Short mmCIF file of C-alpha atoms and ligand atoms in Angstrom, two decimals:
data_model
loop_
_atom_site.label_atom_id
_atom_site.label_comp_id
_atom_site.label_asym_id
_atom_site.label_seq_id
_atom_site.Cartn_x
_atom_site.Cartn_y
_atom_site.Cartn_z
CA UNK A 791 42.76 -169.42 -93.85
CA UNK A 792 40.04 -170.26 -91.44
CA UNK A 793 37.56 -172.89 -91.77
CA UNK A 794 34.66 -171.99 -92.53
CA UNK A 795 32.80 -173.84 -89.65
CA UNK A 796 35.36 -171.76 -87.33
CA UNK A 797 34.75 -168.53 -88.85
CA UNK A 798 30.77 -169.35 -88.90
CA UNK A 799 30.88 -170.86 -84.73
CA UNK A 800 33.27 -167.63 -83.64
CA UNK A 801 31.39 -165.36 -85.29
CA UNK A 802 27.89 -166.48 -84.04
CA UNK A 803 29.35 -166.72 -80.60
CA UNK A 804 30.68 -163.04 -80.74
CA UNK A 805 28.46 -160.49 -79.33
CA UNK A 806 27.93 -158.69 -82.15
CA UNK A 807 26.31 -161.70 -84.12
CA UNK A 808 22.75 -161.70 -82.43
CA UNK A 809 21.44 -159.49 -79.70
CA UNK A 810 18.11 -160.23 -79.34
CA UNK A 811 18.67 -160.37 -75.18
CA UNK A 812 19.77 -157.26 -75.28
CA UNK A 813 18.24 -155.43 -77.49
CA UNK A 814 15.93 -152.65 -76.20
CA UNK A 815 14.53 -150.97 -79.13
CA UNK A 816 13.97 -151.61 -82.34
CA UNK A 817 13.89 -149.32 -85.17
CA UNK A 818 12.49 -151.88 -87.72
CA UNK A 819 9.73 -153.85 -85.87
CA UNK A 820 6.87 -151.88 -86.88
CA UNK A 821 8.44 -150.71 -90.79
CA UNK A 822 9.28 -153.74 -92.46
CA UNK A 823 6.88 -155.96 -93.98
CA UNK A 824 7.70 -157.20 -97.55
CA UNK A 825 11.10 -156.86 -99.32
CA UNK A 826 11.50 -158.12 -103.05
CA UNK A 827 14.79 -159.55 -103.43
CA UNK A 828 16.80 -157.62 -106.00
CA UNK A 829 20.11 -158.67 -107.52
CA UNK A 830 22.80 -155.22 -107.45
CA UNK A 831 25.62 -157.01 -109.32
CA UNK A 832 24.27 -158.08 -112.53
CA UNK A 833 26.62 -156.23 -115.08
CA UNK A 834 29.35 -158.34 -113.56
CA UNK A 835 28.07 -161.83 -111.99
CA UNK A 836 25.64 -164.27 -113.98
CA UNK A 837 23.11 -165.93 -111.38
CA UNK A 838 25.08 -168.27 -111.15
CA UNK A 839 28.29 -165.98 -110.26
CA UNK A 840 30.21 -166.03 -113.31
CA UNK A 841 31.46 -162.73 -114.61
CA UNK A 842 29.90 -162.06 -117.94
CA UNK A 843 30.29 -158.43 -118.93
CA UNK A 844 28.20 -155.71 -121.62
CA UNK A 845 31.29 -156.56 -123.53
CA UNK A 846 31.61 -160.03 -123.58
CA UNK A 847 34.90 -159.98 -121.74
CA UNK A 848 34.51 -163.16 -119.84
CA UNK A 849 37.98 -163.55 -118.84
CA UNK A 850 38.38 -161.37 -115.73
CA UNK A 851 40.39 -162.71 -112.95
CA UNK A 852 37.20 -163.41 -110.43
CA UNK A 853 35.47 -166.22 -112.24
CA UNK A 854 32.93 -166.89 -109.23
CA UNK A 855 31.31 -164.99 -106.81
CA UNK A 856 31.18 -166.94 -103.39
CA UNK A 857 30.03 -164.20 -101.27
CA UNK A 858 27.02 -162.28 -101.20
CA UNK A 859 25.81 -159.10 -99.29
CA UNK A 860 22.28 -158.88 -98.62
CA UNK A 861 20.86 -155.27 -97.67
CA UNK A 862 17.79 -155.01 -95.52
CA UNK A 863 16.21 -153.49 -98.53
CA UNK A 864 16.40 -156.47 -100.07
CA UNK A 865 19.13 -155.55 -102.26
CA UNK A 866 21.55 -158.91 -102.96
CA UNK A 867 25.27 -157.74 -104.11
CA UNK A 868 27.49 -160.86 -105.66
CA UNK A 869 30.81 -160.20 -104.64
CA UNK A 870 34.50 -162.17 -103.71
CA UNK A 871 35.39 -163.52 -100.12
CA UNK A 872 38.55 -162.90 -98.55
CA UNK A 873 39.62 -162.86 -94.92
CA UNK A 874 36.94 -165.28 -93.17
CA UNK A 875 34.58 -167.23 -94.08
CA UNK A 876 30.83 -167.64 -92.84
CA UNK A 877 27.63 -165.80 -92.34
CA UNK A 878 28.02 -162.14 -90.12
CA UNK A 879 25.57 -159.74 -89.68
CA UNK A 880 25.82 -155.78 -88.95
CA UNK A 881 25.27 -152.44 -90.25
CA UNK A 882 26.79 -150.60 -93.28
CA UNK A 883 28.64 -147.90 -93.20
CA UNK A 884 31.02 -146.04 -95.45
CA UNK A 885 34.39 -144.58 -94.87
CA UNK A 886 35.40 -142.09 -97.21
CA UNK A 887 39.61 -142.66 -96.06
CA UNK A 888 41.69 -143.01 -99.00
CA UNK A 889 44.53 -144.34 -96.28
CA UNK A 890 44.46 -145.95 -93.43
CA UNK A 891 42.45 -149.25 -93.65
CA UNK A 892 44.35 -151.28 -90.38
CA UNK A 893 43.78 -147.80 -88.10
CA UNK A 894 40.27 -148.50 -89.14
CA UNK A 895 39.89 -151.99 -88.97
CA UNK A 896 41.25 -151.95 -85.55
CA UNK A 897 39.33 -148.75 -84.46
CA UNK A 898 36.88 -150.14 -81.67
CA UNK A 899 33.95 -147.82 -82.35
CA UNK A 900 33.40 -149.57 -85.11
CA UNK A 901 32.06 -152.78 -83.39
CA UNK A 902 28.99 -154.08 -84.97
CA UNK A 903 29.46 -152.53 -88.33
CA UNK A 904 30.64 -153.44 -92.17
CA UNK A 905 32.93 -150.86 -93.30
CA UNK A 906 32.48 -149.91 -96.73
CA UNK A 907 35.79 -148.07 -98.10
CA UNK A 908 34.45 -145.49 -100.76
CA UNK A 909 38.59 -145.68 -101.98
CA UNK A 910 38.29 -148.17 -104.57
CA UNK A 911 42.12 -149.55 -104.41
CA UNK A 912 42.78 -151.51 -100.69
CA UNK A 913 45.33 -153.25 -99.80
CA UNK A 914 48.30 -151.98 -101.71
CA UNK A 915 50.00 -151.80 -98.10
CA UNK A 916 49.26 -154.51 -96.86
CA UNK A 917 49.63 -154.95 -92.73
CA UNK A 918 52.14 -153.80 -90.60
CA UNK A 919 53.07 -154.20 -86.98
CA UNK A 920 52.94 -150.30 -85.91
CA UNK A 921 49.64 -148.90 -87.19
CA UNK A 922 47.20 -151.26 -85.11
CA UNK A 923 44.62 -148.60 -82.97
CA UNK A 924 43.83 -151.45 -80.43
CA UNK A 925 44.46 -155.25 -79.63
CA UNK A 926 42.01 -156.11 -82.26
CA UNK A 927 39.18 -155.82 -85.15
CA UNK A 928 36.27 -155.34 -83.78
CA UNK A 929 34.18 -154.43 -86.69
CA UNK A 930 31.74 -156.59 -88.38
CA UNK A 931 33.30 -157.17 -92.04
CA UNK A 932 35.32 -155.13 -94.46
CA UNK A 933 33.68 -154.63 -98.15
CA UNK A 934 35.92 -152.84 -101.08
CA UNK A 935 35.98 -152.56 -104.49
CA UNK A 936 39.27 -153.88 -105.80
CA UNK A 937 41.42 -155.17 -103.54
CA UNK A 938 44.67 -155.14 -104.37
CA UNK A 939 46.99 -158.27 -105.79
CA UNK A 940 50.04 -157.11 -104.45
CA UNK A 941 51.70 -155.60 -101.71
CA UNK A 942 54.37 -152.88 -101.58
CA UNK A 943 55.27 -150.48 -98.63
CA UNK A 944 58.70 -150.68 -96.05
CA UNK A 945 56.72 -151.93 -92.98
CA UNK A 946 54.61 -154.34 -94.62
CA UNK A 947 54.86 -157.95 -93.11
CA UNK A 948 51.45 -159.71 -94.21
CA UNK A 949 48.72 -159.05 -96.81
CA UNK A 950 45.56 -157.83 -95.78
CA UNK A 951 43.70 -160.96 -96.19
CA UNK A 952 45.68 -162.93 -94.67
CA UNK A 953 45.66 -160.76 -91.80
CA UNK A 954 41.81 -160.60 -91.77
CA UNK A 955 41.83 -164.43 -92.09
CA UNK A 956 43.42 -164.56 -88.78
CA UNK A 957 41.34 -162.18 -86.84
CA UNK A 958 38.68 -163.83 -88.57
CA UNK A 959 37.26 -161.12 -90.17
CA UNK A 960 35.26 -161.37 -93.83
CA UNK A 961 35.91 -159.36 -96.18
CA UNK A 962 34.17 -158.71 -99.49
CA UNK A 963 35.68 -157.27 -103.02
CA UNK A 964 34.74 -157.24 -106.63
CA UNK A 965 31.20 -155.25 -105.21
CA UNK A 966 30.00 -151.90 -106.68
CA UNK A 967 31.12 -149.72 -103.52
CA UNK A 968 29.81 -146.89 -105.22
CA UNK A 969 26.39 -148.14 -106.02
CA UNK A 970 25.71 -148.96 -102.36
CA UNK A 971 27.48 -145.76 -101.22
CA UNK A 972 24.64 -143.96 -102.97
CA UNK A 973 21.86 -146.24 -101.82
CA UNK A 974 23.49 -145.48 -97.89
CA UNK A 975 23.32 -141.63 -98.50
CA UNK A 976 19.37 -142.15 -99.95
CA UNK A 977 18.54 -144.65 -97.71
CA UNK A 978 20.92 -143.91 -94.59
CA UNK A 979 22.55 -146.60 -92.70
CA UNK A 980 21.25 -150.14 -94.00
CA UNK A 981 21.94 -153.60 -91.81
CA UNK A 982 22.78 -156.42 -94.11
CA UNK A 983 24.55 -160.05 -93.52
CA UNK A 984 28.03 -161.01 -95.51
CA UNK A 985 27.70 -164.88 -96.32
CA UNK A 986 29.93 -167.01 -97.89
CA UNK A 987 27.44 -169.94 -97.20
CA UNK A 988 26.17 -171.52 -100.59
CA UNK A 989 23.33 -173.29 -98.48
CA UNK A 990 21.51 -170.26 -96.91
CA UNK A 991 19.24 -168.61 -99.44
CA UNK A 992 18.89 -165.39 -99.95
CA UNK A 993 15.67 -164.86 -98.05
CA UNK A 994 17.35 -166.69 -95.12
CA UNK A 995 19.86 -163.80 -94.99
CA UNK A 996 17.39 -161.16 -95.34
CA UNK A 997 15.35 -162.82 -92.96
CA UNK A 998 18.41 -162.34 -90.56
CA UNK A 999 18.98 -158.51 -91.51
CA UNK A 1000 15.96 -157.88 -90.13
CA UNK A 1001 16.12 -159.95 -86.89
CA UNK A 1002 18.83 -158.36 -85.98
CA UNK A 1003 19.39 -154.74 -84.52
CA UNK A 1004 22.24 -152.29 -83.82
CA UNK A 1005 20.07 -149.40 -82.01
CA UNK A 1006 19.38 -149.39 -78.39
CA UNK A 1007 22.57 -152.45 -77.36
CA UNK A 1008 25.47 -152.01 -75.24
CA UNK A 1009 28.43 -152.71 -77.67
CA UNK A 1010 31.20 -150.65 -75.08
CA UNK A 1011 30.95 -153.96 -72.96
CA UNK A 1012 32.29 -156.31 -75.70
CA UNK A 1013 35.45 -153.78 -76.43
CA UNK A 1014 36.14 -151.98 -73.41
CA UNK A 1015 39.49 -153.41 -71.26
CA UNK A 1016 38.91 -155.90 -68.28
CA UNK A 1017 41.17 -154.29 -65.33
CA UNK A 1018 42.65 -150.78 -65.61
CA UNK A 1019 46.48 -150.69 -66.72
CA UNK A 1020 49.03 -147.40 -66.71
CA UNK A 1021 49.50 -146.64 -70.63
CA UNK A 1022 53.07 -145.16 -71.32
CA UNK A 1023 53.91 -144.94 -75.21
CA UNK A 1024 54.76 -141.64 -76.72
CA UNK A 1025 53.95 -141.19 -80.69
CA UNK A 1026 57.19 -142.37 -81.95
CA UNK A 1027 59.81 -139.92 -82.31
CA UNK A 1028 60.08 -140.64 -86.00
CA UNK A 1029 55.96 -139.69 -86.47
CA UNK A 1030 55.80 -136.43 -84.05
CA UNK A 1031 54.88 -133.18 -84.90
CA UNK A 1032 54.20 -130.93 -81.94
CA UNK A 1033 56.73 -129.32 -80.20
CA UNK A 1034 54.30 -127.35 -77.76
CA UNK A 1035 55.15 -126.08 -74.25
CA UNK A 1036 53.15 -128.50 -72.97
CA UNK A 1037 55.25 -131.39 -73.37
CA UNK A 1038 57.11 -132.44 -70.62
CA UNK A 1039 54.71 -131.30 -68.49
CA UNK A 1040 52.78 -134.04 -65.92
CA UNK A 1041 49.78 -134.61 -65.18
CA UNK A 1042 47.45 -137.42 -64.51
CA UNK A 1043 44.60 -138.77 -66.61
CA UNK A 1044 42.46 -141.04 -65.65
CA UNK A 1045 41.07 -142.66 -69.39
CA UNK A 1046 37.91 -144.58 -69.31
CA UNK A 1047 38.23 -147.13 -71.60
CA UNK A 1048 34.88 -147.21 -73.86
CA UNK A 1049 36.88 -148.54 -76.84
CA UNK A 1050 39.61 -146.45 -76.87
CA UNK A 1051 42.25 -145.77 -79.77
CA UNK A 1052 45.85 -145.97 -78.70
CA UNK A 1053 46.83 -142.97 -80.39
CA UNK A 1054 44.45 -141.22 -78.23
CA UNK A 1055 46.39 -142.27 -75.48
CA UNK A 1056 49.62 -141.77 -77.29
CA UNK A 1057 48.94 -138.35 -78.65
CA UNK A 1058 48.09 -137.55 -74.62
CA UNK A 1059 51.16 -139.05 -73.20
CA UNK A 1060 53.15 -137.07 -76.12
CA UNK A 1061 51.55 -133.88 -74.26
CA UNK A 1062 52.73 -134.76 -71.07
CA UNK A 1063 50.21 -136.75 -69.46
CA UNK A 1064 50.45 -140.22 -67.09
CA UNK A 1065 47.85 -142.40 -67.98
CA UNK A 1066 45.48 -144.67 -66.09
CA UNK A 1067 43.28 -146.48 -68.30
CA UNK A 1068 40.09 -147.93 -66.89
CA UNK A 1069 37.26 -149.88 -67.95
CA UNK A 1070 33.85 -148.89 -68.73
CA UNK A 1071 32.15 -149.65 -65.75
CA UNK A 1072 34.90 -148.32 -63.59
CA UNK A 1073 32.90 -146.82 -60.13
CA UNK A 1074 33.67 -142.86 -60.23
CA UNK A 1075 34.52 -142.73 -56.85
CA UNK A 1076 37.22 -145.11 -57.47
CA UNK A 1077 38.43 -143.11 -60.44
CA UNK A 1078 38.52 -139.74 -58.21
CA UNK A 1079 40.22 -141.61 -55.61
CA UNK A 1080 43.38 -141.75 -58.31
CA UNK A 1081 43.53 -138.50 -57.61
CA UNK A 1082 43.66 -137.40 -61.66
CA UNK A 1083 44.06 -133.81 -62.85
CA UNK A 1084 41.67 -135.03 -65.74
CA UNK A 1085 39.81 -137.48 -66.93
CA UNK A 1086 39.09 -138.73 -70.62
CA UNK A 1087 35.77 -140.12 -71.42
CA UNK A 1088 36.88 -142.30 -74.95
CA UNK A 1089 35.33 -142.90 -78.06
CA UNK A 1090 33.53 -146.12 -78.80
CA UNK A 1091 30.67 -148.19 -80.62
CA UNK A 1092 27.17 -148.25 -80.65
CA UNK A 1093 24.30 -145.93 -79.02
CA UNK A 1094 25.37 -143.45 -76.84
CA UNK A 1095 21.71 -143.91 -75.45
CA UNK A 1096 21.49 -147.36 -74.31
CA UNK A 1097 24.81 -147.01 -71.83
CA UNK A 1098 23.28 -145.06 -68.62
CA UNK A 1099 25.50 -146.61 -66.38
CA UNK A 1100 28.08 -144.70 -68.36
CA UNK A 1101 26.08 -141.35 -68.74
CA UNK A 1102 25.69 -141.83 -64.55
CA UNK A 1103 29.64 -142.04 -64.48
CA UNK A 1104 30.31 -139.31 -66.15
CA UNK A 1105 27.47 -137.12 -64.15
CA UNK A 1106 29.93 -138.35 -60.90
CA UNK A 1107 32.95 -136.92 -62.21
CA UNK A 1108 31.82 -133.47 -63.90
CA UNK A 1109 32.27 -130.68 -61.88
CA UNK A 1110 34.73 -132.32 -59.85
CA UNK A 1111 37.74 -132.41 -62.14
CA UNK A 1112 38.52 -130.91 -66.03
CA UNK A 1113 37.28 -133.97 -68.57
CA UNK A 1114 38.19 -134.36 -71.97
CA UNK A 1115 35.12 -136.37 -74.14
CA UNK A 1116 36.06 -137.86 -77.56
CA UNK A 1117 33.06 -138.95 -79.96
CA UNK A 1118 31.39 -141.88 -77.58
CA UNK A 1119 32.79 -139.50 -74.45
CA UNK A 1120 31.87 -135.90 -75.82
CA UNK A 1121 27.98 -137.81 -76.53
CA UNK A 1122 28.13 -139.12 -73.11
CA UNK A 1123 28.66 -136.01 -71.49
CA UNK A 1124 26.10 -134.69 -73.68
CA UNK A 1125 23.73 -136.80 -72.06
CA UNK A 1126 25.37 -135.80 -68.48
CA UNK A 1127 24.69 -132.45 -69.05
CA UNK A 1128 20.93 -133.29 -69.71
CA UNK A 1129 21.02 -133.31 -73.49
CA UNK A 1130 19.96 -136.14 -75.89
CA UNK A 1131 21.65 -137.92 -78.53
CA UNK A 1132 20.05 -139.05 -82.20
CA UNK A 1133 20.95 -141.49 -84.80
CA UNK A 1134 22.17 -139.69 -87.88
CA UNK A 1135 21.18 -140.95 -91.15
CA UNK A 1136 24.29 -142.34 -92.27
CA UNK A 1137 26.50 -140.64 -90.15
CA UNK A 1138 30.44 -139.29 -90.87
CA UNK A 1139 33.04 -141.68 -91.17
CA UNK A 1140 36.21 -141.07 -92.95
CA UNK A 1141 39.49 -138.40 -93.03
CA UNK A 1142 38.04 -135.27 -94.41
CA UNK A 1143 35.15 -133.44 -92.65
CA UNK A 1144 35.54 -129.84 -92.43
CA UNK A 1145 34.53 -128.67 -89.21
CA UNK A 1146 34.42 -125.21 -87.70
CA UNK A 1147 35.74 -124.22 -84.64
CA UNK A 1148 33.39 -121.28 -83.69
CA UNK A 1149 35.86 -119.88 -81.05
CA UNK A 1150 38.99 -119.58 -83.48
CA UNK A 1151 36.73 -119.11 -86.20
CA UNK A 1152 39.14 -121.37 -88.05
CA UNK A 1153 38.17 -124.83 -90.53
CA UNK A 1154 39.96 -127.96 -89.69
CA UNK A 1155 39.59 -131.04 -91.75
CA UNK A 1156 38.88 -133.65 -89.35
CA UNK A 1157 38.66 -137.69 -88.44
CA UNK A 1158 35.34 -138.80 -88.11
CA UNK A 1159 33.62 -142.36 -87.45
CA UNK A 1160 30.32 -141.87 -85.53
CA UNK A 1161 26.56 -142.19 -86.58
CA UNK A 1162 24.98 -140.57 -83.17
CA UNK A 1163 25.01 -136.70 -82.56
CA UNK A 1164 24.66 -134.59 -79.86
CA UNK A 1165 21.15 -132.58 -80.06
CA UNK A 1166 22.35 -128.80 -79.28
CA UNK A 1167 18.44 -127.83 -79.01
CA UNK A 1168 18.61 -130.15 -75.78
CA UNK A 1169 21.09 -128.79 -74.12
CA UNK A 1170 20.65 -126.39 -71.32
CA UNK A 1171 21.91 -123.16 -70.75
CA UNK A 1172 25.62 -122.74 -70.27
CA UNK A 1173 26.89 -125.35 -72.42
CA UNK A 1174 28.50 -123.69 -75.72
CA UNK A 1175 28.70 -125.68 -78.87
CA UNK A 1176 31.97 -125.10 -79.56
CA UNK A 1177 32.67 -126.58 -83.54
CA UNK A 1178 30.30 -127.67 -86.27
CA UNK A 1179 30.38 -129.94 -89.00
CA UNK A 1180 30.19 -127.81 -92.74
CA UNK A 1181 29.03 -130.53 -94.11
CA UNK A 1182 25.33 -130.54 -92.28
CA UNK A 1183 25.63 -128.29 -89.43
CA UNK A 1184 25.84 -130.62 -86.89
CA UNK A 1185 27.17 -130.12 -83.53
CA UNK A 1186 30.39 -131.39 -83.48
CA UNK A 1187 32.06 -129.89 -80.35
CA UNK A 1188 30.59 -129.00 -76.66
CA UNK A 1189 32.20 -126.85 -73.82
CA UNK A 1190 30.67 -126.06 -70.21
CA UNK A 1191 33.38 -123.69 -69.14
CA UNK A 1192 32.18 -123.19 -65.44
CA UNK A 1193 32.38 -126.76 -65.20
CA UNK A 1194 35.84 -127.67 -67.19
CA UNK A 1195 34.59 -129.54 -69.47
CA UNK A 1196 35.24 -129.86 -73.08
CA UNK A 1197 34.50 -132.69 -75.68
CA UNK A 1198 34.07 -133.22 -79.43
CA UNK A 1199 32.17 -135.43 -81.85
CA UNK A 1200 35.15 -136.52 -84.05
CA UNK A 1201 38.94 -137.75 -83.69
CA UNK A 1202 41.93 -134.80 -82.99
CA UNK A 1203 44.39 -137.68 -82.65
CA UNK A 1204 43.63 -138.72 -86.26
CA UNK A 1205 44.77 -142.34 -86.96
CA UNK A 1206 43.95 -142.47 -89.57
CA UNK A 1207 43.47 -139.22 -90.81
CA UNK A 1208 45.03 -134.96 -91.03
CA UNK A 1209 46.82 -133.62 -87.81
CA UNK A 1210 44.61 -130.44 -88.23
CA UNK A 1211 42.88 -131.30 -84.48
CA UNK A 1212 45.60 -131.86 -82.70
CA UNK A 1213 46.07 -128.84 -80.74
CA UNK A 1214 42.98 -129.92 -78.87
CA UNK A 1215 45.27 -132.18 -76.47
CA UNK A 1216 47.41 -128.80 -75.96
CA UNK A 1217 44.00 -127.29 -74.89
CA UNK A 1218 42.94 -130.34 -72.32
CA UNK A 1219 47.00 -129.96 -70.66
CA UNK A 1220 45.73 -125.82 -70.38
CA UNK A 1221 42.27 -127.26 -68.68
CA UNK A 1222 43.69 -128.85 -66.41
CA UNK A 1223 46.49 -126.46 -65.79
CA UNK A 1224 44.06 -123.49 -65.03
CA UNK A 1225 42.06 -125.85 -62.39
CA UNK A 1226 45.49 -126.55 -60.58
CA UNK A 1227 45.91 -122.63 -59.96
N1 LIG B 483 33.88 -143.11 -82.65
C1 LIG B 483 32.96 -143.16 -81.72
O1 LIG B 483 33.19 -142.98 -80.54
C2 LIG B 483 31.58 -143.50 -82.19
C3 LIG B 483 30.51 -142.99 -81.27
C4 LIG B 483 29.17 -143.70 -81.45
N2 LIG B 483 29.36 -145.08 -81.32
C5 LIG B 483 28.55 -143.34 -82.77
O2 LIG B 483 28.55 -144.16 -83.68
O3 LIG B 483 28.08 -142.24 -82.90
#
């Protein structure tokens, strides 16, 4: 397990940790003024963090709480430490998964944030060496209800804490996920800081909630790849599905890398793509020079709005060759295209969002992890909305046929999550296909 002065030095050194120099707006400065501090956990944590029930039942296998979330409401929730230890801060979100914690804990767009798994049973799988979506966690902290004592599954080869010790990543358990899931969906998204530090007060950690902001910073920077690299691994022939014409087929993608999940990559290379992956601040004329049939614009974390130089990229390549956006990529060509993108109140994250694709008129329970969306009243002329979200109506897919582009808000390759999307791959090979003729 890592120290706790380790965890607490790598942690404030990451980018994630403060971003005052960087930050361009702030949501908060002119809202919050006073916060009383108010203790969540009380039916199960004394103040001073032993477990004393309605019942009596004193004999519960956490005996002390040594962690502590504190909401920028002011809210204070008592909880167990594993993984790291220290003092993090981000913004909460919760995933509504009931599989699939290590595709999210590696899943890049999640940079900056606490996820909150609404499942209340993690870690019954522990970690294993195949399910990893990038090189590493990039998210903020982990919180759960009851995580589990014991691990079973074939492929397992560490616990999850363990795991998250290593990456140094905190995690909290023992917290009332449900509580603070409802307090999210009244509230929307909430910053907070996860501390396992006895000798900051609660008002210090408040203090840092608010000092700190996620809206208006650069967080593809921190995640996206250093050089580009070819990418050339098929989903395993034990895991795939699709048997489409398209495979077999070859054509060349150029894949900027704003975070990207490597079964994005995978499910594109299953369809018969050669990859390129580049990084975020890859020139366009350099990607066109690669002479692609397509290019992907990737998901990734953080405010589609405060990454021009990325919006500007995009604007260089459309029109020029078919592009494919996913989530971070479908609201940067939203942007392109002249639109504007708005921070959703708690956004969609988790395996089963029904969305609609108009054009098939058919539902598709979809992947989702984003908290920015695509305003379709912005958009100009031309450019269909292609698939909504039942749950609110929001856009959730964008096509500009004249200019072969299509993108969507949420995750066809899944990982975790249902294969209902996946066709959409089948759709970009057909793009690109039709511009060849
Ligand atoms: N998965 C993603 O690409 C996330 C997109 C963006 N960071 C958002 O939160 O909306």
């Amino acid at each position: 397990m890592a120290t706790r002065a380790a965890a607490t030095s790598l942690l404030s050194n990451s980018p994630f940790f403060s971003s005052s120099s960087r930050r361009t707006t702030s949501r908060n400065e002119s809202t919050v003024k006073c916060f009383t501090i108010v203790r969540c956990s009380a039916s199960l944590s004394t103040s001073n963090g032993s477990i004393d029930t309605p019942l009596g039942v004193k004999d519960r296998p956490w005996k002390i709480a040594d962690a502590r979330l504190v909401l920028e409401d002011g809210s204070v929730w008592n909880a167990k430490s594993f993984g790291a230890t220290g003092t993090q801060v981000g913004e909460v979100v919760f995933n509504t998964s009931l599989t699939g914690y290590q595709e999210i804990l590696t899943d890049p767009s999640y940079a900056g944030q606490f996820v909150l798994m609404t499942n209340p049973h993690i870690g019954n799988t522990g970690i294993n060496l195949d399910d990893e979506e990038s090189q590493q966690c990039f998210l903020g902290g982990l919180v759960v209800r009851s995580l589990s004592p014991s691990t079973s599954n074939w492929r397992c080869t560490e616990p999850l804490s363990d795991y998250l010790a290593k990456r140094n990543i905190m995690g909290i358990y023992d917290v009332d996920t449900r509580a603070i899931t409802r307090r999210l969906r009244q509230e929307g998204s909430l910053k907070g800081v996860l501390s396992t530090d006895g000798s900051k007060t609660d008002k210090d950690l408040l203090d840092m909630s608010h000092n700190w902001d996620i809206v208006g910073v650069d967080l593809i920077s921190g995640v996206t790849c250093n050089a580009p690299y070819e990418w050339v691994d098929k989903t395993g022939s034990e895991w795939e599905f699709n048997t489409s014409d398209s495979v077999g087929k070859r054509f060349h993608v150029v894949a900027y890398d704003f975070g990207i999940k490597h079964n994005i990559l995978r499910r594109l290379t299953s369809a018969g793509c050669k990859i390129t992956v580049v990084p975020s601040t890859w020139k366009a004329s350099e990607a066109l020079k690669l002479n692609p049939d397509g290019v992907l614009f990737s998901n990734g974390p953080g405010d589609p709005s405060a990454v021009p130089y990325a919006v500007e990229t995009v604007k260089e390549i459309i029109g020029k060759v078919p592009v494919f956006g996913i989530c971070m990529g479908h609201q940067l060509i939203g942007q392109a295209l002249g639109g504007k993108t708005f921070k959703m109140k708690f956004g969609h994250h988790g395996g089963n969002h029904p969305v609609r694709d108009i054009r098939k008129n058919r539902v598709e329970i979809s992947a989702q992890n984003h908290n920015y969306a695509v305003d379709p009243e912005s958009l100009p002329e031309g450019v269909q909305v292609t698939h909504i979200n039942l749950n609110d109506d929001s856009c959730a897919g964008l096509a500009f046929p004249a200019l072969n582009i299509m993108s969507l808000q949420y995750h066809p390759e899944a990982s975790p999550g249902p294969h209902d999307s996946d066709s959409v791959f089948g759709e970009f090979i057909t793009l690109m296909e039709q511009a060849k003729l």
